[in-house]
Tab-separated table of C-alpha atoms and ligand atoms in Angstrom:
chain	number	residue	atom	x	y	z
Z	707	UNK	CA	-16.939	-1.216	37.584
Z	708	UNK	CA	-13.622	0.104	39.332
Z	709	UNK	CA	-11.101	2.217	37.596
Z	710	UNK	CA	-7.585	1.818	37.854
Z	711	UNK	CA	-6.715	5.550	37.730
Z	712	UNK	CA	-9.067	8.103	38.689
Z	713	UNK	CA	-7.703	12.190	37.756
Z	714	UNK	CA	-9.444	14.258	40.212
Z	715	UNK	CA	-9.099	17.899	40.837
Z	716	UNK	CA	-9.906	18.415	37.315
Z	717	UNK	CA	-10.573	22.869	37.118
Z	718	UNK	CA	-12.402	22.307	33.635
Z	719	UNK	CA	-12.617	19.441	31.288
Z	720	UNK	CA	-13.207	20.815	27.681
Z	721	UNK	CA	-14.300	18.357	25.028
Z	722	UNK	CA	-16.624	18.120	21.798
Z	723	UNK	CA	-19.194	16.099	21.688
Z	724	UNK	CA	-18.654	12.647	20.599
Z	725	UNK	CA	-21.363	11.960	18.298
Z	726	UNK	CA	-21.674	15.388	16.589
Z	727	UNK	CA	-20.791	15.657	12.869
Z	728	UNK	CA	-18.357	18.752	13.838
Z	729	UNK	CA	-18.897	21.081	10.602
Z	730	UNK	CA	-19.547	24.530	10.404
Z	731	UNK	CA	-21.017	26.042	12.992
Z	732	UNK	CA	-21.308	22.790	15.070
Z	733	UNK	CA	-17.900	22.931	15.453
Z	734	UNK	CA	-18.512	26.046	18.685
Z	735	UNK	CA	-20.237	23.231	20.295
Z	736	UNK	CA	-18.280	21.785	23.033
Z	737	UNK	CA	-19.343	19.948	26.048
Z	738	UNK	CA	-17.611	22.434	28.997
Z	739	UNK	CA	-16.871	20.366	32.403
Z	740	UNK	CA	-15.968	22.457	35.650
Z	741	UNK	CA	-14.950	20.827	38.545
Z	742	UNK	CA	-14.796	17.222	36.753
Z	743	UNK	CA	-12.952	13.853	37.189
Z	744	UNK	CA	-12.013	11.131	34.744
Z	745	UNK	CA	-11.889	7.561	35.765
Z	746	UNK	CA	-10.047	5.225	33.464
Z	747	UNK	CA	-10.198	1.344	33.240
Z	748	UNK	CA	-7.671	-0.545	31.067
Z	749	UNK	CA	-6.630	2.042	29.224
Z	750	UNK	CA	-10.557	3.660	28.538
Z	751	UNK	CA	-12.507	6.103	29.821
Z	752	UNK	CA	-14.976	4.506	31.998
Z	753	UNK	CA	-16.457	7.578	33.215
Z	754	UNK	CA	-15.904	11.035	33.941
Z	755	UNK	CA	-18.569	14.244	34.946
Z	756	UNK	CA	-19.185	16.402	37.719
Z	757	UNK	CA	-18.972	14.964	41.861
Z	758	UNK	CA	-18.540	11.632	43.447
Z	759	UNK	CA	-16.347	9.069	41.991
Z	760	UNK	CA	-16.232	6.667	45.199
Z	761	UNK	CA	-18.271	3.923	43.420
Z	762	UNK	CA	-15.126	3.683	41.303
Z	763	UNK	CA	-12.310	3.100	43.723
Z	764	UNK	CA	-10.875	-0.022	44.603
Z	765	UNK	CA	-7.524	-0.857	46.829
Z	766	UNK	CA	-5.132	-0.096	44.481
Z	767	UNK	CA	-6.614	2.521	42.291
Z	768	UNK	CA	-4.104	4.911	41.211
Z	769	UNK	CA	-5.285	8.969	41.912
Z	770	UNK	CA	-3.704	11.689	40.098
Z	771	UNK	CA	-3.818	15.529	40.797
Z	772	UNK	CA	-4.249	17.532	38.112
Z	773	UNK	CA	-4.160	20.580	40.515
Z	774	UNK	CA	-6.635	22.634	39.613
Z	775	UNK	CA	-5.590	22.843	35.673
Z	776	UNK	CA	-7.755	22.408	32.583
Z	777	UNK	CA	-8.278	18.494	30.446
Z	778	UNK	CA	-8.642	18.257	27.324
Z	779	UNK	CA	-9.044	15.095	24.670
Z	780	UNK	CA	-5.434	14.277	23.727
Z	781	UNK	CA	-4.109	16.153	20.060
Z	782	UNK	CA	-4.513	14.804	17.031
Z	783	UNK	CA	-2.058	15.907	14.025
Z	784	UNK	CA	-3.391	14.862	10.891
Z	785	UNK	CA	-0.593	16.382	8.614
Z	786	UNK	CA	3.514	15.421	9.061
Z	787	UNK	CA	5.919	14.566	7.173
Z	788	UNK	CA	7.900	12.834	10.003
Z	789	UNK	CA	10.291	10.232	8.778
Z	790	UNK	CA	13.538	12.133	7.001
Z	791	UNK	CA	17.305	12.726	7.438
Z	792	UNK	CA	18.564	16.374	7.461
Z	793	UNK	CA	17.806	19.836	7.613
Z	794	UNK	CA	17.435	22.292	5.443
Z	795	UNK	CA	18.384	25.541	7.706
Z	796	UNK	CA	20.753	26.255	4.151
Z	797	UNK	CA	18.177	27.471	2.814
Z	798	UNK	CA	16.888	29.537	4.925
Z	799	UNK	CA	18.383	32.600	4.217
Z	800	UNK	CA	17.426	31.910	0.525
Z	801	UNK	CA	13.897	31.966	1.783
Z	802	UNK	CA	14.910	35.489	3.684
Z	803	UNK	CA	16.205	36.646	0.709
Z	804	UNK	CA	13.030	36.440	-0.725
Z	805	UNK	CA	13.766	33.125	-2.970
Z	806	UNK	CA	10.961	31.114	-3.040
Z	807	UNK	CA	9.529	27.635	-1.847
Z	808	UNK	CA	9.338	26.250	-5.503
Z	809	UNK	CA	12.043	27.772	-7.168
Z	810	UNK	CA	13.892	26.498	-4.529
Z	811	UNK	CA	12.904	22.932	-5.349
Z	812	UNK	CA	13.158	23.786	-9.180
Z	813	UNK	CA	17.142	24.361	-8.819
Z	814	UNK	CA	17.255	20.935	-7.089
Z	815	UNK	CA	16.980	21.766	-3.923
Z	816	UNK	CA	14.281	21.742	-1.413
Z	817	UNK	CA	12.427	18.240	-1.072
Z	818	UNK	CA	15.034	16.857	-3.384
Z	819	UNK	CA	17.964	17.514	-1.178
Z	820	UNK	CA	16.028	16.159	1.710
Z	821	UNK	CA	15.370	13.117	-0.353
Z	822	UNK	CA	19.303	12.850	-1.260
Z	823	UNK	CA	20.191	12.766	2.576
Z	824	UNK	CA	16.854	10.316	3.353
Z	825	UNK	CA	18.654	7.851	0.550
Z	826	UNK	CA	21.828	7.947	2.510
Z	827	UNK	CA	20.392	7.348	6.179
Z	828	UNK	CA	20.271	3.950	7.486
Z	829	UNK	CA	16.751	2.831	9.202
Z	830	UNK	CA	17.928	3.070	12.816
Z	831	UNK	CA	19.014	7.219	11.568
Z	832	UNK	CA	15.784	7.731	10.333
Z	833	UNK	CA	14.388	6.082	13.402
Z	834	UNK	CA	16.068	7.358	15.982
Z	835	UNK	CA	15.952	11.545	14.533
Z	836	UNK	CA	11.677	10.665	14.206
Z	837	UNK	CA	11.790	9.492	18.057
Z	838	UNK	CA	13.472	12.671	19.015
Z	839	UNK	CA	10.242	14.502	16.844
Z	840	UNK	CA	7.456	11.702	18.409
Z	841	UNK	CA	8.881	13.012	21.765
Z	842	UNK	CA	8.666	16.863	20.927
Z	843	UNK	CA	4.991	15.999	19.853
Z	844	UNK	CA	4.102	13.987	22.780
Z	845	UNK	CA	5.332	17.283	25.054
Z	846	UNK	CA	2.940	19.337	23.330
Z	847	UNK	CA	0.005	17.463	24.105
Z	848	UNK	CA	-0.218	15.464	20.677
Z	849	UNK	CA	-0.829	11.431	21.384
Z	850	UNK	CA	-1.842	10.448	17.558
Z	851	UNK	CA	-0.353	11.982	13.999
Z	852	UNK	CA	-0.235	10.899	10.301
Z	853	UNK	CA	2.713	10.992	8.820
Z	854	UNK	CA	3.472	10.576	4.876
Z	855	UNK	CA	6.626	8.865	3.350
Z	856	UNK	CA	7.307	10.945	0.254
Z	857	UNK	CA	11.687	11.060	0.784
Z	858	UNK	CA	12.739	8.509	-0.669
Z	859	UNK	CA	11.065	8.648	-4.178
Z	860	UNK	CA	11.994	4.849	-5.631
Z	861	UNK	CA	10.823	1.750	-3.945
Z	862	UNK	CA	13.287	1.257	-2.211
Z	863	UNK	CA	13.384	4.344	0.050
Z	864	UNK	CA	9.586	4.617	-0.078
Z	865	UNK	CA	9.683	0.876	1.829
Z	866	UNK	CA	12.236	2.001	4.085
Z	867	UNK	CA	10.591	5.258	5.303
Z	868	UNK	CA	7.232	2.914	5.842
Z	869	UNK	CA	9.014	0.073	7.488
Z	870	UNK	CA	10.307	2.692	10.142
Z	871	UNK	CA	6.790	3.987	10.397
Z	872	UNK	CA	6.187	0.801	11.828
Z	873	UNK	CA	8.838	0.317	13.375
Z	874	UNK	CA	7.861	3.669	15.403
Z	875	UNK	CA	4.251	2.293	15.876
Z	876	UNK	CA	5.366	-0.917	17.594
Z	877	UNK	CA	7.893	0.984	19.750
Z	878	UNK	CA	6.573	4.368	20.538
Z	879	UNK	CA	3.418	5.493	22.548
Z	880	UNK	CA	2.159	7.962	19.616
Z	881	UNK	CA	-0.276	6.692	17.195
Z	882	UNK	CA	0.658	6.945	13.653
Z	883	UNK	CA	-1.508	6.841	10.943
Z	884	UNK	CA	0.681	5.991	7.793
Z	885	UNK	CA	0.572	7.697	4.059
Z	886	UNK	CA	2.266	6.886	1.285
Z	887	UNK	CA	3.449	10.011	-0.359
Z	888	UNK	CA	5.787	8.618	-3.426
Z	889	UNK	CA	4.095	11.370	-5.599
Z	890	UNK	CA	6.164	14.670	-3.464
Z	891	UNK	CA	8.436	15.547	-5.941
Z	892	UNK	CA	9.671	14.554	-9.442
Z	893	UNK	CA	13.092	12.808	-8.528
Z	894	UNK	CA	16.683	13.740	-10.843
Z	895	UNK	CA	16.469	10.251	-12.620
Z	896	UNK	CA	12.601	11.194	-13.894
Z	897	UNK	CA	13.504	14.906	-14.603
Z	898	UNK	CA	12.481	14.450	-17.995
Z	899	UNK	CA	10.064	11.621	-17.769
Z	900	UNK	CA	7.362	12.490	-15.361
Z	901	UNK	CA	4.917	9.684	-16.937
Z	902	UNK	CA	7.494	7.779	-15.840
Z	903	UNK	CA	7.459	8.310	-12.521
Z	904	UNK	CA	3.937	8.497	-12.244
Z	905	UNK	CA	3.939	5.037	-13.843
Z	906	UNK	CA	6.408	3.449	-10.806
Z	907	UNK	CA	4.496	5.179	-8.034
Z	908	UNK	CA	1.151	3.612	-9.545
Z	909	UNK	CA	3.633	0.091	-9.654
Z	910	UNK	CA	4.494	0.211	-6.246
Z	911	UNK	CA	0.592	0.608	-4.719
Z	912	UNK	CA	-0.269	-2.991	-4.763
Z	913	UNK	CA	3.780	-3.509	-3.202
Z	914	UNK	CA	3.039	-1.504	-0.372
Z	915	UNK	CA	-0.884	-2.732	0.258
Z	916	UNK	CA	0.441	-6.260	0.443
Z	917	UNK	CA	3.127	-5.263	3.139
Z	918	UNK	CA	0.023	-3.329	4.978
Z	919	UNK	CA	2.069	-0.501	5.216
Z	920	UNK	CA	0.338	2.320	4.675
Z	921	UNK	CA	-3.503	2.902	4.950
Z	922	UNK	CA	-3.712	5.994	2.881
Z	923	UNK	CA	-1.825	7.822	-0.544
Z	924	UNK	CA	-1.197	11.519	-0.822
Z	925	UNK	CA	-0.450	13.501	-4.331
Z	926	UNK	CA	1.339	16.903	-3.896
Z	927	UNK	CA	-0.709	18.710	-6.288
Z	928	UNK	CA	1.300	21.943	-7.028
Z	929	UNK	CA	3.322	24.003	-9.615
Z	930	UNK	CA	6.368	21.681	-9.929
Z	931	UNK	CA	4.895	18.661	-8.346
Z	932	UNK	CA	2.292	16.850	-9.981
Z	933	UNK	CA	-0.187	18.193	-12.329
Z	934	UNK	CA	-4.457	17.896	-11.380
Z	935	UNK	CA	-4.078	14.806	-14.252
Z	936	UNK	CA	-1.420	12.492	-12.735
Z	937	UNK	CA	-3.136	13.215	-9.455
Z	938	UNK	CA	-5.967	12.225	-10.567
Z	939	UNK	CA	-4.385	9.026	-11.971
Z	940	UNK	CA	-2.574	8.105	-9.159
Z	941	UNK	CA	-5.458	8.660	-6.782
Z	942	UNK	CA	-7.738	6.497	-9.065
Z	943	UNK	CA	-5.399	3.633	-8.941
Z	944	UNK	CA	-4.770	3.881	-4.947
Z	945	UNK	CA	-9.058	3.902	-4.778
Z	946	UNK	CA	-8.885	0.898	-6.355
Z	947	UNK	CA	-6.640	-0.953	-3.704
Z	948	UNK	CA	-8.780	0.674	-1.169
Z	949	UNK	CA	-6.315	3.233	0.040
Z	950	UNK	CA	-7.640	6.164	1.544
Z	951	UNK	CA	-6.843	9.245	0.018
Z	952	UNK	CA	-5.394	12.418	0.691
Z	953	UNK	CA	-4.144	15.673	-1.265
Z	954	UNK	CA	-1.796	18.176	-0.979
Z	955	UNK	CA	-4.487	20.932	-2.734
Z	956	UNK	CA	-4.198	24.286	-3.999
Z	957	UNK	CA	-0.964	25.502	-1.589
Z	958	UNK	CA	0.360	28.003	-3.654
Z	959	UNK	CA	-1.235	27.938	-6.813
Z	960	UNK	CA	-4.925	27.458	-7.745
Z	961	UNK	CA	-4.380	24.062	-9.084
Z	962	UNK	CA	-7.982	22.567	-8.181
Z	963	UNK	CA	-6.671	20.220	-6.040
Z	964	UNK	CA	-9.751	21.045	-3.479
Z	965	UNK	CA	-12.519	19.809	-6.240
Z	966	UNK	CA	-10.429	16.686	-7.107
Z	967	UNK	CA	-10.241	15.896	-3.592
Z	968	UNK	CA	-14.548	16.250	-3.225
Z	969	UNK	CA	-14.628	14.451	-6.369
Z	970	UNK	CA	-12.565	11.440	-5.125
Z	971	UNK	CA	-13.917	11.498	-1.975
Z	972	UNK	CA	-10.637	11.594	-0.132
Z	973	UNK	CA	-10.674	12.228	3.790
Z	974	UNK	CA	-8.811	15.481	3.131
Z	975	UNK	CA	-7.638	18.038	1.205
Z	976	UNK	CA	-4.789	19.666	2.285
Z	977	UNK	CA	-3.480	23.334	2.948
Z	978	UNK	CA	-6.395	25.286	0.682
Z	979	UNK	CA	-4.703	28.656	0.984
Z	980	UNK	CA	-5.452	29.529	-3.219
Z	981	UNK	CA	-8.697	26.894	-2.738
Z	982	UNK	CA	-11.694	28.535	-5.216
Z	983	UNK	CA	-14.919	29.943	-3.825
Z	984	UNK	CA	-16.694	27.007	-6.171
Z	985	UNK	CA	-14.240	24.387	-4.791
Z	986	UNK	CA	-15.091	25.841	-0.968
Z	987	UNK	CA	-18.832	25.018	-1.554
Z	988	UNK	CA	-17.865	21.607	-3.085
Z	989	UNK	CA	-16.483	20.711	0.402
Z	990	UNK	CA	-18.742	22.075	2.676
Z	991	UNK	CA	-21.088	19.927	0.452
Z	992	UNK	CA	-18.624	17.035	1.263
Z	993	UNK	CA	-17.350	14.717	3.688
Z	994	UNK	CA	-13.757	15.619	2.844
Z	995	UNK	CA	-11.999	17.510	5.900
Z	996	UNK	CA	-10.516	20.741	5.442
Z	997	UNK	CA	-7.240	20.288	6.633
Z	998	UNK	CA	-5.563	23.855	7.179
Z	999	UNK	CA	-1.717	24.226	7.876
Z	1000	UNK	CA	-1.251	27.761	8.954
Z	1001	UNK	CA	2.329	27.463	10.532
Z	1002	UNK	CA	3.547	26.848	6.957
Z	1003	UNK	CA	1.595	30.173	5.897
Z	1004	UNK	CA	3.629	31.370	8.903
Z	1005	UNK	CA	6.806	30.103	7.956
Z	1006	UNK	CA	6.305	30.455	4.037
Z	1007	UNK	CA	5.479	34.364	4.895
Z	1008	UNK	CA	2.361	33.130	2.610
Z	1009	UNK	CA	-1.626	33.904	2.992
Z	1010	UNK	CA	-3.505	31.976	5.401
Z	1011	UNK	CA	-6.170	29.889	4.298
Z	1012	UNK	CA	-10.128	31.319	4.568
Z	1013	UNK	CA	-11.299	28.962	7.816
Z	1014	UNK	CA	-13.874	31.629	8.249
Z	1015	UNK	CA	-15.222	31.283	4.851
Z	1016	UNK	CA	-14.684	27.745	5.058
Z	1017	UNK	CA	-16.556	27.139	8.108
Z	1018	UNK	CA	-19.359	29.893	7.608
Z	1019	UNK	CA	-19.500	27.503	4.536
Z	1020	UNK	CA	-20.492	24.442	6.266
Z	1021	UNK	CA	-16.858	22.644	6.227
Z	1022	UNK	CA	-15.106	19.975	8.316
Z	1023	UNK	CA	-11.866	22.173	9.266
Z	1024	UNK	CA	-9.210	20.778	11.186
Z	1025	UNK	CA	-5.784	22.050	11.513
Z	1026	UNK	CA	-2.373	20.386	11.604
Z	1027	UNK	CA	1.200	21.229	12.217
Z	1028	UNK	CA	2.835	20.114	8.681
Z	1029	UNK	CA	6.030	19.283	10.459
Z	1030	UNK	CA	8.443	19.367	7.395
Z	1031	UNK	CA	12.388	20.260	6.893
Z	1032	UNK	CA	11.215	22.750	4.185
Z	1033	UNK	CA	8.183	24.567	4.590
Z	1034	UNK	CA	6.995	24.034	8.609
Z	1035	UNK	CA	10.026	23.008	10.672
Z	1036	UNK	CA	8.590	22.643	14.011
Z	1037	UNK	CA	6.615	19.860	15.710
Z	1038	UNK	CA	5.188	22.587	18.372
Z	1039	UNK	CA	0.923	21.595	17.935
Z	1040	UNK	CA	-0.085	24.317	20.149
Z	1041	UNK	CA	1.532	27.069	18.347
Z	1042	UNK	CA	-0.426	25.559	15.438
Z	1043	UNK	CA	-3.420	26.092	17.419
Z	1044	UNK	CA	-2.530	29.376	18.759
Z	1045	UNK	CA	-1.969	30.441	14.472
Z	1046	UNK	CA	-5.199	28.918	14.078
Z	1047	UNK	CA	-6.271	31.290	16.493
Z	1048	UNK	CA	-4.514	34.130	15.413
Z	1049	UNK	CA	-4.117	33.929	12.017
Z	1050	UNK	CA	-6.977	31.746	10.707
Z	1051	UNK	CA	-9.677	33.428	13.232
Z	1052	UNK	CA	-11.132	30.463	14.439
Z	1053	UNK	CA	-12.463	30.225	17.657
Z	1054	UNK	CA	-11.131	28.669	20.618
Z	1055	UNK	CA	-13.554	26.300	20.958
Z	1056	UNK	CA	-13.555	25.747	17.256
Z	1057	UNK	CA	-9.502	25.093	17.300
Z	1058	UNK	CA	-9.925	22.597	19.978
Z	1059	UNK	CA	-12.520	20.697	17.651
Z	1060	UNK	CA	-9.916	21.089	14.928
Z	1061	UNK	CA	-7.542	19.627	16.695
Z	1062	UNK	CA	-9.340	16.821	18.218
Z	1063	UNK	CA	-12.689	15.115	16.908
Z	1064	UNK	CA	-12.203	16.197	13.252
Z	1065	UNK	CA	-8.770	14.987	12.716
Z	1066	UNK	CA	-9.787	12.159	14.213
Z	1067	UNK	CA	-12.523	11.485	11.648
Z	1068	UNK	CA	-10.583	12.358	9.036
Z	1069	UNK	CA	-8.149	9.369	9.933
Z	1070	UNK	CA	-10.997	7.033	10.301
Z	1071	UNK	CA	-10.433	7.247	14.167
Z	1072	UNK	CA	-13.615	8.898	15.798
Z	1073	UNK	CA	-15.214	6.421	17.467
Z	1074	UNK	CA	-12.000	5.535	19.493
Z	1075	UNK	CA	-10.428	8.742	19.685
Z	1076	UNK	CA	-11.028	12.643	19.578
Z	1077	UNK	CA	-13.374	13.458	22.234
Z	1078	UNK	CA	-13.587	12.262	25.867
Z	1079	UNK	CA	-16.290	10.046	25.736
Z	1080	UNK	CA	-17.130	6.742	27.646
Z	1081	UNK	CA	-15.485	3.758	26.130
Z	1082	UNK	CA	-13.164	5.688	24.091
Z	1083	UNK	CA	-9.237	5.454	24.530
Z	1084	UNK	CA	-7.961	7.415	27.783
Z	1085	UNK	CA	-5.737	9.845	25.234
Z	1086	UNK	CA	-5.856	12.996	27.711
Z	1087	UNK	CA	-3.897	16.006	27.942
Z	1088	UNK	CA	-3.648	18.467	31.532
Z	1089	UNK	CA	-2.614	21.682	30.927
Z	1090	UNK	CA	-1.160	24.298	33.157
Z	1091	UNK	CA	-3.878	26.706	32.642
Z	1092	UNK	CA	-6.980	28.253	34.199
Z	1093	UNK	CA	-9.142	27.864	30.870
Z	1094	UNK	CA	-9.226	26.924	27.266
Z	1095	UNK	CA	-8.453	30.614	25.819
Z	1096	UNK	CA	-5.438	30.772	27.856
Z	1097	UNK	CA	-3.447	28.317	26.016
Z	1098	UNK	CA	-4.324	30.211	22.840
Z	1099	UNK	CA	-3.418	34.139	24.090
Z	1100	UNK	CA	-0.166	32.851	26.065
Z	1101	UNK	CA	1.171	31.656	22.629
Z	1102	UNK	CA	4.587	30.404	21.764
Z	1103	UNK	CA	4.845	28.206	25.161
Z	1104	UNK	CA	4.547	25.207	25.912
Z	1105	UNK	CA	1.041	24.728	28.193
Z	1106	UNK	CA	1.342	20.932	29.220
Z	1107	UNK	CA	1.430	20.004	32.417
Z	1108	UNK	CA	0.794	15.889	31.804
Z	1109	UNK	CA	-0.179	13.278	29.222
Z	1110	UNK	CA	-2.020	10.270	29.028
Z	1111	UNK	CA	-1.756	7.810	26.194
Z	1112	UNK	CA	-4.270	4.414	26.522
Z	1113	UNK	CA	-4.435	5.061	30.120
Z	1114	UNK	CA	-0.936	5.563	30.637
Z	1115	UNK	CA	0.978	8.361	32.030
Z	1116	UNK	CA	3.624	9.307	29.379
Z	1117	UNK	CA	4.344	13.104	29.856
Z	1118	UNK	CA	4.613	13.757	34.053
Z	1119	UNK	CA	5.636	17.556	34.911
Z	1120	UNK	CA	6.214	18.194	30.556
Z	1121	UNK	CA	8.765	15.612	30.477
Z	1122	UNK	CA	8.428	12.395	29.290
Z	1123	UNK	CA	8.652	8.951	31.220
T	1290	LIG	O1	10.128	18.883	2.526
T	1290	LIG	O2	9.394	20.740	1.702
T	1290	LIG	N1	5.253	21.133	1.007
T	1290	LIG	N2	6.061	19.131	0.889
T	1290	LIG	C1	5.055	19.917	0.313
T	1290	LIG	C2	6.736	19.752	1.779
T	1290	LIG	C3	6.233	21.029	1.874
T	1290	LIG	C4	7.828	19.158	2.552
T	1290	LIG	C5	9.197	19.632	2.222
T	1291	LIG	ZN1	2.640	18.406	3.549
């Protein structure tokens, strides 16, 4: 078979393997390319190794340089909170001041004022701020996210938020993998009726199944959120419509949001900086990822989570950005990678399966995406380095040189076309 683009030049293509069950200690293991091409065929890999790739050329076969730099599988971010109006740079200086994340959502503020502008903002605002954000993301090398609603907090917002989800989906090249996140915050008009909130988020689950708008539901499990019992509720009821599930778990207090998550069998659980030693062995027991967020332990000032006791354990880690207003305002991936790095003391080759086959299983994506694999989607990411630790000791920059989405070159020379 021919290929209608062939990269060539290729210093060192790093990917994990594609049919390994990347937990614990599997998740060193990466298959380490040097001097490799990749030929692609309607928007798949068809091949890609070591040598020759004349058998795949044909008259109008497209060739691109990647000039001696490294490949790697294109980056998954399995945590974002995309779709919103606003900022919330006002409170910043609280936060300097040493106020903190929840009491500044107790006085009204935080989520809630986010939620307040998110009301206001017409679909094509909300659209066209999340393109600018998609666009950031693509630049850094990520080609598929999941982002949650979770700002509008009554049906009506909720739909919105999802409708320009898909919106986005239809009109940008990112993936998105959708979540329904009504249970974020308590909103004003429930202040004093949380059952009754809890009851019209658990109303609205068969509303938004039978629009097919989002494929999984998310509980923020936390000190002035939702307690371990209405997450449990609501995550019963969204099993029930076959949602997959996902949980906000034990972020700043140890709510038990980890063990619920096992329990329920969600794809992850979320954050896991306060997670319990017991609740750490539940998982690594588990098929629930470990989904770590250090770039809001960064921004919160907070701990980091414990990937080395989680993965000495015998979890699923992978790591995401959190992009958020309030608690993780950036959409820059690789510095999540390089804090993974850093911070969490994983391993390069461990952050790149973090950030590639594991969120991809986590989403219910790894057979098409995550790894560089024959037959899977041509999601592929040259960076302007001489190998994989680079990226992570040069932090704070940007390392992409180009981006391939399907097939299709998207990011040329870190800008997008
Ligand atoms: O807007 O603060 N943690 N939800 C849970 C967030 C952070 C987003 C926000
Ligand atoms: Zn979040």
């Amino acid at each position: 078979m021919r290929a209608d683009t062939i990269i060539y030049n290729i210093k060192t293509l790093y990917t994990p393997h594609r049919s390994l069950l990347h937990r614990g200690t599997e998740m060193s293991q990466l298959e380490v390319v040097p001097g490799a091409f990749i030929a692609i065929k309607d928007g798949k890999i068809l091949d890609y190794g070591q040598g020759n790739y004349s058998k795949y050329i044909q008259d109008n076969t497209y060739f691109h340089n990647a000039e001696n730099n490294i490949v790697i599988p294109g980056l998954i971010d399995s945590h974002t909170h995309l779709v919103h109006a606003g900022t919330r740079e006002k409170e910043f200086r609280k936060k300097l001041q040493g106020i903190s994340y929840l009491d500044i959502l107790k006085k009204g503020g935080g989520i809630l004022s986010t939620v307040q502008a998110t009301r206001q903002a017409s679909h094509q605002e909300l659209f066209d701020k999340a393109v600018r954000s998609l666009n950031e993301m693509l630049l850094f090398g990520v080609t598929t996210i999941e982002a949650k609603s979770g700002y509008g907090l009554n049906t009506e917002t909720e739909l919105k938020i999802l409708e320009v989800m898909r919106d986005l989906q239809d009109n940008h090249p990112m993936t998105i993998s959708t979540t329904y996140l009504g249970a974020h915050a308590i909103p004003h008009e429930y202040k004093d009726d949380h059952t009754g909130y809890v009851d019209q988020i658990i109303h609205d689950l068969p509303i938004i199944k039978s629009h097919n708008l989002a494929e999984s539901v998310d509980v923020f499990c936390e000190d002035g959120a939702f307690t371990i019992d209405e997450t449990r509720r609501i995550l019963e009821e969204a099993a029930k419509y076959g949602y997959h599930i996902r949980v906000h778990a034990d972020e700043m207090e140890p709510m038990g949001g980890a063990g619920l998550a096992v329990e329920m069998n969600a794809s992850s659980a979320d954050h896991l900086m306060m997670a319990s030693d017991e609740d750490i062995k539940k998982l690594a027991k588990s098929k629930t990822v470990a989904n770590l967020l250090p770039g809001t332990s960064f921004y919160l000032g907070k701990d980091y989570a414990d990937a080395r006791k989680m993965i000495d354990a015998g979890c699923i880690v992978s790591i995401s950005s959190d992009y958020n207003p309030g608690s993780s305002p950036s959409e820059n991936f690789q510095l999540t990678m390089q804090l993974a790095a850093n911070k969490l003391r994983m391993t390069p080759y461990e952050v790149l399966v973090a950030s590639t086959i594991n969120p991809a299983y986590s989403l219910g994506l790894k057979e098409r995406i995550g790894s560089i694999a024959r037959g899977k989607n041509a999601d592929l990411v040259i960076l302007n380095a001489p190998n994989l630790d680079y990226i992570l000791y040069h932090y704070g920059v940007n390392h992409t040189k180009d981006v391939f989405k399907n097939g299709k070159l998207v990011v040329k020379d870190r800008e997008v076309v």
